[in-house]
PDB file of C-alpha atoms in Angstrom:
ATOM      1  CA  MET A   1       0.000   0.000   0.000  1.00 47.00           C
ATOM      2  CA  THR A   2       2.788   2.408   0.876  1.00 48.00           C
ATOM      3  CA  LEU A   3       4.664   1.647  -2.329  1.00 52.00           C
ATOM      4  CA  ASN A   4       1.621   2.421  -4.490  1.00 62.00           C
ATOM      5  CA  PHE A   5       0.980   5.654  -2.651  1.00 61.00           C
ATOM      6  CA  GLN A   6       4.642   6.660  -2.903  1.00 59.00           C
ATOM      7  CA  SER A   7       4.803   5.877  -6.630  1.00 56.00           C
ATOM      8  CA  ALA A   8       1.623   7.907  -7.192  1.00 55.00           C
ATOM      9  CA  ILE A   9       3.193  10.856  -5.364  1.00 58.00           C
ATOM     10  CA  ASP A  10       6.422  10.449  -7.342  1.00 55.00           C
ATOM     11  CA  ASP A  11       4.486  10.416 -10.623  1.00 54.00           C
ATOM     12  CA  LEU A  12       2.577  13.509  -9.600  1.00 55.00           C
ATOM     13  CA  PHE A  13       5.726  15.553  -9.041  1.00 57.00           C
ATOM     14  CA  LYS A  14       7.782  14.088 -11.871  1.00 62.00           C
ATOM     15  CA  PRO A  15       8.720  16.687 -14.494  1.00 65.00           C
ATOM     16  CA  PRO A  16       6.912  16.288 -17.837  1.00 72.00           C
ATOM     17  CA  SER A  17       8.643  14.165 -20.437  1.00 86.00           C
ATOM     18  CA  ARG A  18       9.913  15.511 -23.737  1.00 88.00           C
ATOM     19  CA  LEU A  19       6.907  13.963 -25.441  1.00 90.00           C
ATOM     20  CA  GLN A  20       4.468  15.574 -22.996  1.00 90.00           C
ATOM     21  CA  LYS A  21       6.125  18.965 -23.474  1.00 91.00           C
ATOM     22  CA  MET A  22       5.785  18.625 -27.252  1.00 93.00           C
ATOM     23  CA  VAL A  23       2.123  17.609 -26.964  1.00 93.00           C
ATOM     24  CA  ASP A  24       1.476  20.547 -24.640  1.00 92.00           C
ATOM     25  CA  ARG A  25       3.066  22.895 -27.190  1.00 92.00           C
ATOM     26  CA  ALA A  26       1.084  21.374 -30.068  1.00 93.00           C
ATOM     27  CA  VAL A  27      -2.284  21.903 -28.382  1.00 92.00           C
ATOM     28  CA  GLY A  28      -1.342  24.759 -26.073  1.00 85.00           C
ATOM     29  CA  VAL A  29      -3.195  27.931 -25.224  1.00 76.00           C
ATOM     30  CA  GLU A  30      -1.217  30.100 -27.618  1.00 81.00           C
ATOM     31  CA  ARG A  31      -2.106  27.942 -30.661  1.00 82.00           C
ATOM     32  CA  SER A  32      -4.834  29.181 -32.935  1.00 85.00           C
ATOM     33  CA  GLU A  33      -4.307  26.486 -35.555  1.00 91.00           C
ATOM     34  CA  ALA A  34      -2.485  23.181 -35.857  1.00 91.00           C
ATOM     35  CA  ASP A  35       1.268  23.243 -36.398  1.00 90.00           C
ATOM     36  CA  LEU A  36       1.829  20.440 -38.896  1.00 94.00           C
ATOM     37  CA  ALA A  37       5.614  20.569 -38.512  1.00 94.00           C
ATOM     38  CA  LEU A  38       5.368  20.107 -34.741  1.00 94.00           C
ATOM     39  CA  ASN A  39       2.756  17.373 -35.153  1.00 94.00           C
ATOM     40  CA  LEU A  40       5.049  15.509 -37.547  1.00 95.00           C
ATOM     41  CA  ASP A  41       7.967  15.963 -35.127  1.00 94.00           C
ATOM     42  CA  ILE A  42       5.836  14.261 -32.484  1.00 95.00           C
ATOM     43  CA  CYS A  43       5.059  11.461 -34.950  1.00 95.00           C
ATOM     44  CA  GLU A  44       8.771  11.090 -35.674  1.00 94.00           C
ATOM     45  CA  LEU A  45       9.566  10.907 -31.955  1.00 94.00           C
ATOM     46  CA  VAL A  46       6.912   8.220 -31.448  1.00 94.00           C
ATOM     47  CA  ASN A  47       8.235   6.259 -34.433  1.00 93.00           C
ATOM     48  CA  THR A  48      11.871   6.383 -33.326  1.00 90.00           C
ATOM     49  CA  LYS A  49      11.429   5.777 -29.601  1.00 79.00           C
ATOM     50  CA  LYS A  50       8.810   2.994 -29.622  1.00 75.00           C
ATOM     51  CA  GLY A  51       8.351   1.491 -26.123  1.00 82.00           C
ATOM     52  CA  ASN A  52       5.525   3.296 -24.305  1.00 90.00           C
ATOM     53  CA  PHE A  53       5.647   6.310 -26.590  1.00 92.00           C
ATOM     54  CA  PRO A  54       2.590   5.327 -28.687  1.00 94.00           C
ATOM     55  CA  HIS A  55       0.536   4.848 -25.517  1.00 95.00           C
ATOM     56  CA  ASP A  56       1.862   7.996 -23.872  1.00 95.00           C
ATOM     57  CA  ALA A  57       1.281  10.137 -26.974  1.00 95.00           C
ATOM     58  CA  VAL A  58      -2.284   8.975 -27.530  1.00 96.00           C
ATOM     59  CA  PHE A  59      -3.337   9.128 -23.885  1.00 96.00           C
ATOM     60  CA  ALA A  60      -1.708  12.554 -23.393  1.00 95.00           C
ATOM     61  CA  LEU A  61      -4.327  13.926 -25.810  1.00 96.00           C
ATOM     62  CA  LEU A  62      -7.389  12.760 -23.872  1.00 95.00           C
ATOM     63  CA  PRO A  63      -7.379  15.555 -21.270  1.00 94.00           C
ATOM     64  CA  TYR A  64      -7.390  18.089 -24.104  1.00 94.00           C
ATOM     65  CA  ILE A  65     -10.104  16.273 -26.069  1.00 94.00           C
ATOM     66  CA  ASN A  66     -12.300  15.918 -22.976  1.00 93.00           C
ATOM     67  CA  GLY A  67     -11.471  19.359 -21.622  1.00 91.00           C
ATOM     68  CA  ARG A  68     -13.669  22.425 -21.663  1.00 89.00           C
ATOM     69  CA  SER A  69     -11.915  24.169 -24.563  1.00 89.00           C
ATOM     70  CA  SER A  70     -13.202  23.206 -27.991  1.00 90.00           C
ATOM     71  CA  LYS A  71     -10.120  24.776 -29.579  1.00 93.00           C
ATOM     72  CA  HIS A  72      -7.767  22.532 -27.581  1.00 93.00           C
ATOM     73  CA  GLY A  73      -9.959  19.564 -28.405  1.00 94.00           C
ATOM     74  CA  GLN A  74      -9.783  20.260 -32.148  1.00 95.00           C
ATOM     75  CA  LEU A  75      -5.999  20.689 -32.008  1.00 96.00           C
ATOM     76  CA  ALA A  76      -5.663  17.439 -30.048  1.00 96.00           C
ATOM     77  CA  LEU A  77      -7.850  15.588 -32.566  1.00 95.00           C
ATOM     78  CA  THR A  78      -5.709  16.916 -35.422  1.00 95.00           C
ATOM     79  CA  LEU A  79      -2.592  15.622 -33.674  1.00 96.00           C
ATOM     80  CA  LEU A  80      -4.326  12.296 -33.015  1.00 96.00           C
ATOM     81  CA  ASP A  81      -5.211  12.073 -36.708  1.00 94.00           C
ATOM     82  CA  ASN A  82      -1.563  12.745 -37.626  1.00 95.00           C
ATOM     83  CA  LEU A  83      -0.389  10.055 -35.190  1.00 95.00           C
ATOM     84  CA  VAL A  84      -2.817   7.487 -36.599  1.00 94.00           C
ATOM     85  CA  LYS A  85      -1.829   8.276 -40.175  1.00 92.00           C
ATOM     86  CA  ASN A  86       1.929   8.337 -39.619  1.00 94.00           C
ATOM     87  CA  CYS A  87       2.858   6.000 -36.775  1.00 92.00           C
ATOM     88  CA  GLY A  88       1.508   2.624 -37.793  1.00 89.00           C
ATOM     89  CA  HIS A  89       0.221  -0.298 -35.767  1.00 89.00           C
ATOM     90  CA  PRO A  90       1.537   0.677 -32.300  1.00 92.00           C
ATOM     91  CA  VAL A  91      -0.665   3.801 -32.369  1.00 94.00           C
ATOM     92  CA  HIS A  92      -3.542   1.991 -34.092  1.00 94.00           C
ATOM     93  CA  TYR A  93      -3.482  -0.587 -31.306  1.00 93.00           C
ATOM     94  CA  GLN A  94      -3.692   2.177 -28.684  1.00 95.00           C
ATOM     95  CA  VAL A  95      -6.628   3.985 -30.298  1.00 95.00           C
ATOM     96  CA  ALA A  96      -8.457   0.655 -30.569  1.00 95.00           C
ATOM     97  CA  SER A  97      -8.024  -0.094 -26.864  1.00 95.00           C
ATOM     98  CA  ARG A  98     -11.129  -0.210 -24.705  1.00 94.00           C
ATOM     99  CA  GLU A  99      -9.606   2.279 -22.271  1.00 96.00           C
ATOM    100  CA  PHE A 100      -8.900   4.858 -24.978  1.00 96.00           C
ATOM    101  CA  LEU A 101     -12.234   4.521 -26.784  1.00 95.00           C
ATOM    102  CA  ASN A 102     -14.204   4.753 -23.529  1.00 94.00           C
ATOM    103  CA  GLU A 103     -12.354   7.939 -22.587  1.00 94.00           C
ATOM    104  CA  LEU A 104     -12.705   9.374 -26.106  1.00 93.00           C
ATOM    105  CA  PHE A 105     -16.490   8.974 -25.980  1.00 92.00           C
ATOM    106  CA  ARG A 106     -16.865   9.733 -22.247  1.00 88.00           C
ATOM    107  CA  ARG A 107     -18.493  13.135 -22.754  1.00 84.00           C
ATOM    108  CA  PHE A 108     -20.921  11.939 -25.432  1.00 88.00           C
ATOM    109  CA  PRO A 109     -24.536  11.944 -24.274  1.00 88.00           C
ATOM    110  CA  GLU A 110     -26.444   8.650 -24.312  1.00 84.00           C
ATOM    111  CA  PHE A 111     -28.291   9.614 -27.493  1.00 81.00           C
ATOM    112  CA  GLN A 112     -27.290  11.990 -30.276  1.00 82.00           C
ATOM    113  CA  PRO A 113     -28.562  15.545 -29.986  1.00 82.00           C
ATOM    114  CA  SER A 114     -30.216  17.009 -33.061  1.00 82.00           C
ATOM    115  CA  ILE A 115     -26.917  18.634 -34.010  1.00 84.00           C
ATOM    116  CA  PRO A 116     -23.672  17.290 -32.513  1.00 83.00           C
ATOM    117  CA  ASN A 117     -21.143  19.902 -31.454  1.00 89.00           C
ATOM    118  CA  PRO A 118     -18.068  20.327 -33.724  1.00 91.00           C
ATOM    119  CA  LEU A 119     -15.853  18.245 -31.430  1.00 93.00           C
ATOM    120  CA  GLN A 120     -18.309  15.348 -31.376  1.00 92.00           C
ATOM    121  CA  TYR A 121     -18.695  15.594 -35.144  1.00 92.00           C
ATOM    122  CA  ARG A 122     -14.896  15.428 -35.624  1.00 93.00           C
ATOM    123  CA  ILE A 123     -14.644  12.396 -33.323  1.00 94.00           C
ATOM    124  CA  LEU A 124     -17.395  10.673 -35.310  1.00 93.00           C
ATOM    125  CA  GLU A 125     -15.511  11.474 -38.536  1.00 93.00           C
ATOM    126  CA  LEU A 126     -12.312   9.968 -37.134  1.00 94.00           C
ATOM    127  CA  LEU A 127     -14.058   6.827 -35.910  1.00 94.00           C
ATOM    128  CA  GLN A 128     -15.695   6.406 -39.311  1.00 93.00           C
ATOM    129  CA  GLU A 129     -12.359   6.914 -41.072  1.00 93.00           C
ATOM    130  CA  TRP A 130     -10.580   4.426 -38.785  1.00 92.00           C
ATOM    131  CA  ARG A 131     -13.347   1.906 -39.388  1.00 91.00           C
ATOM    132  CA  VAL A 132     -12.982   2.220 -43.154  1.00 88.00           C
ATOM    133  CA  THR A 133      -9.186   2.445 -43.350  1.00 87.00           C
ATOM    134  CA  LEU A 134      -7.742   0.591 -40.378  1.00 87.00           C
ATOM    135  CA  CYS A 135     -10.368  -2.048 -39.708  1.00 85.00           C
ATOM    136  CA  ARG A 136     -10.771  -3.064 -43.322  1.00 81.00           C
ATOM    137  CA  ARG A 137      -7.309  -2.575 -44.801  1.00 78.00           C
ATOM    138  CA  SER A 138      -4.849  -3.217 -41.996  1.00 79.00           C
ATOM    139  CA  ARG A 139      -3.082  -6.531 -41.836  1.00 81.00           C
ATOM    140  CA  TYR A 140      -3.673  -6.322 -38.062  1.00 80.00           C
ATOM    141  CA  LYS A 141      -7.425  -5.751 -38.352  1.00 78.00           C
ATOM    142  CA  ASP A 142      -8.168  -8.406 -35.717  1.00 84.00           C
ATOM    143  CA  ASP A 143      -6.424  -6.206 -33.114  1.00 86.00           C
ATOM    144  CA  LEU A 144      -8.679  -3.278 -34.028  1.00 91.00           C
ATOM    145  CA  GLN A 145     -12.087  -4.907 -33.550  1.00 91.00           C
ATOM    146  CA  ARG A 146     -13.064  -2.535 -30.723  1.00 94.00           C
ATOM    147  CA  ILE A 147     -13.263   0.315 -33.245  1.00 93.00           C
ATOM    148  CA  ASN A 148     -16.013  -1.591 -35.061  1.00 93.00           C
ATOM    149  CA  ASP A 149     -17.632  -2.432 -31.729  1.00 94.00           C
ATOM    150  CA  MET A 150     -17.730   1.245 -30.689  1.00 94.00           C
ATOM    151  CA  TYR A 151     -19.124   2.189 -34.107  1.00 94.00           C
ATOM    152  CA  SER A 152     -21.895  -0.424 -33.762  1.00 93.00           C
ATOM    153  CA  LEU A 153     -22.713   0.679 -30.217  1.00 93.00           C
ATOM    154  CA  LEU A 154     -23.052   4.320 -31.247  1.00 92.00           C
ATOM    155  CA  ARG A 155     -25.196   3.379 -34.258  1.00 92.00           C
ATOM    156  CA  ARG A 156     -27.523   1.393 -32.002  1.00 92.00           C
ATOM    157  CA  LYS A 157     -27.832   4.438 -29.743  1.00 90.00           C
ATOM    158  CA  GLY A 158     -28.932   6.534 -32.710  1.00 90.00           C
ATOM    159  CA  TRP A 159     -25.710   8.389 -33.512  1.00 91.00           C
ATOM    160  CA  ARG A 160     -25.362   9.240 -37.199  1.00 90.00           C
ATOM    161  CA  PHE A 161     -21.935   9.210 -38.769  1.00 90.00           C
ATOM    162  CA  PRO A 162     -20.735  11.562 -41.482  1.00 88.00           C
ATOM    163  CA  GLU A 163     -20.495  10.069 -44.932  1.00 86.00           C
ATOM    164  CA  LEU A 164     -16.985   9.010 -45.847  1.00 77.00           C
ATOM    165  CA  GLU A 165     -16.194   7.941 -49.360  1.00 64.00           C
ATOM    166  CA  SER A 166     -13.644   5.157 -49.274  1.00 56.00           C
ATOM    167  CA  GLU A 167     -11.694   6.548 -52.216  1.00 55.00           C
ATOM    168  CA  ASN A 168     -11.336   9.858 -50.359  1.00 49.00           C
ATOM    169  CA  ALA A 169     -10.225   8.213 -47.122  1.00 62.00           C
ATOM    170  CA  ALA A 170      -6.671   9.040 -46.245  1.00 57.00           C
ATOM    171  CA  VAL A 171      -3.983   6.484 -46.759  1.00 57.00           C
ATOM    172  CA  VAL A 172      -2.723   5.362 -43.399  1.00 55.00           C
ATOM    173  CA  LEU A 173       1.019   4.948 -43.453  1.00 50.00           C
ATOM    174  CA  GLY A 174       3.163   3.382 -40.798  1.00 47.00           C
ATOM    175  CA  PRO A 175       6.860   4.072 -40.381  1.00 48.00           C
ATOM    176  CA  GLU A 176       7.716   1.013 -42.470  1.00 49.00           C
ATOM    177  CA  ASP A 177       5.167   1.865 -45.167  1.00 48.00           C
ATOM    178  CA  THR A 178       6.151   5.437 -45.896  1.00 46.00           C
ATOM    179  CA  LEU A 179       6.430   6.608 -49.449  1.00 42.00           C
ATOM    180  CA  LYS A 180       9.899   6.808 -50.918  1.00 44.00           C
ATOM    181  CA  SER A 181      11.283   9.090 -53.565  1.00 46.00           C
ATOM    182  CA  ARG A 182      12.717   7.805 -56.824  1.00 49.00           C
ATOM    183  CA  GLU A 183      16.260   8.369 -55.535  1.00 53.00           C
ATOM    184  CA  GLU A 184      15.596   6.347 -52.380  1.00 46.00           C
ATOM    185  CA  LEU A 185      14.243   3.450 -54.409  1.00 42.00           C
ATOM    186  CA  GLU A 186      17.316   3.254 -56.629  1.00 48.00           C
TER     187      GLU A 186
END
């Protein structure tokens, strides 16, 4: 009991990691729009460090998404979208976890209001995109079943998802699947 309490206290007063500082800058108060360069730097850090970085990066965004500021939420969702599209299966696995999906949809009401707020609409767009791209095209689609489960649950509760044309869905690249220039191929 003492060890758990002591570790909780230690975690509370531990300085933020490099990743957390970058996430805080990417969705910080002074931002009025997403900084793609910083978002891609975060993706690069997650891709090079591995370990707990995919988990830490994805879960560091939840307080911003579920916070009171819609602006911070939108910036955090943009960073989440960049992570999903650029960091491959380790991030896909994290966004498909029960813990993450439950927290992502924590502030959703039981049934859809007549008009969802912009943050809810963006989350629905992302879930729809992940369902079409990750759950159907990934070679690890069995690991991502909870995305389909969350989609089905929300549909049963009456939530309507934005239309997403599969040919317009973004290509999801992992670090090993990135596009290469002609010079790199030769």
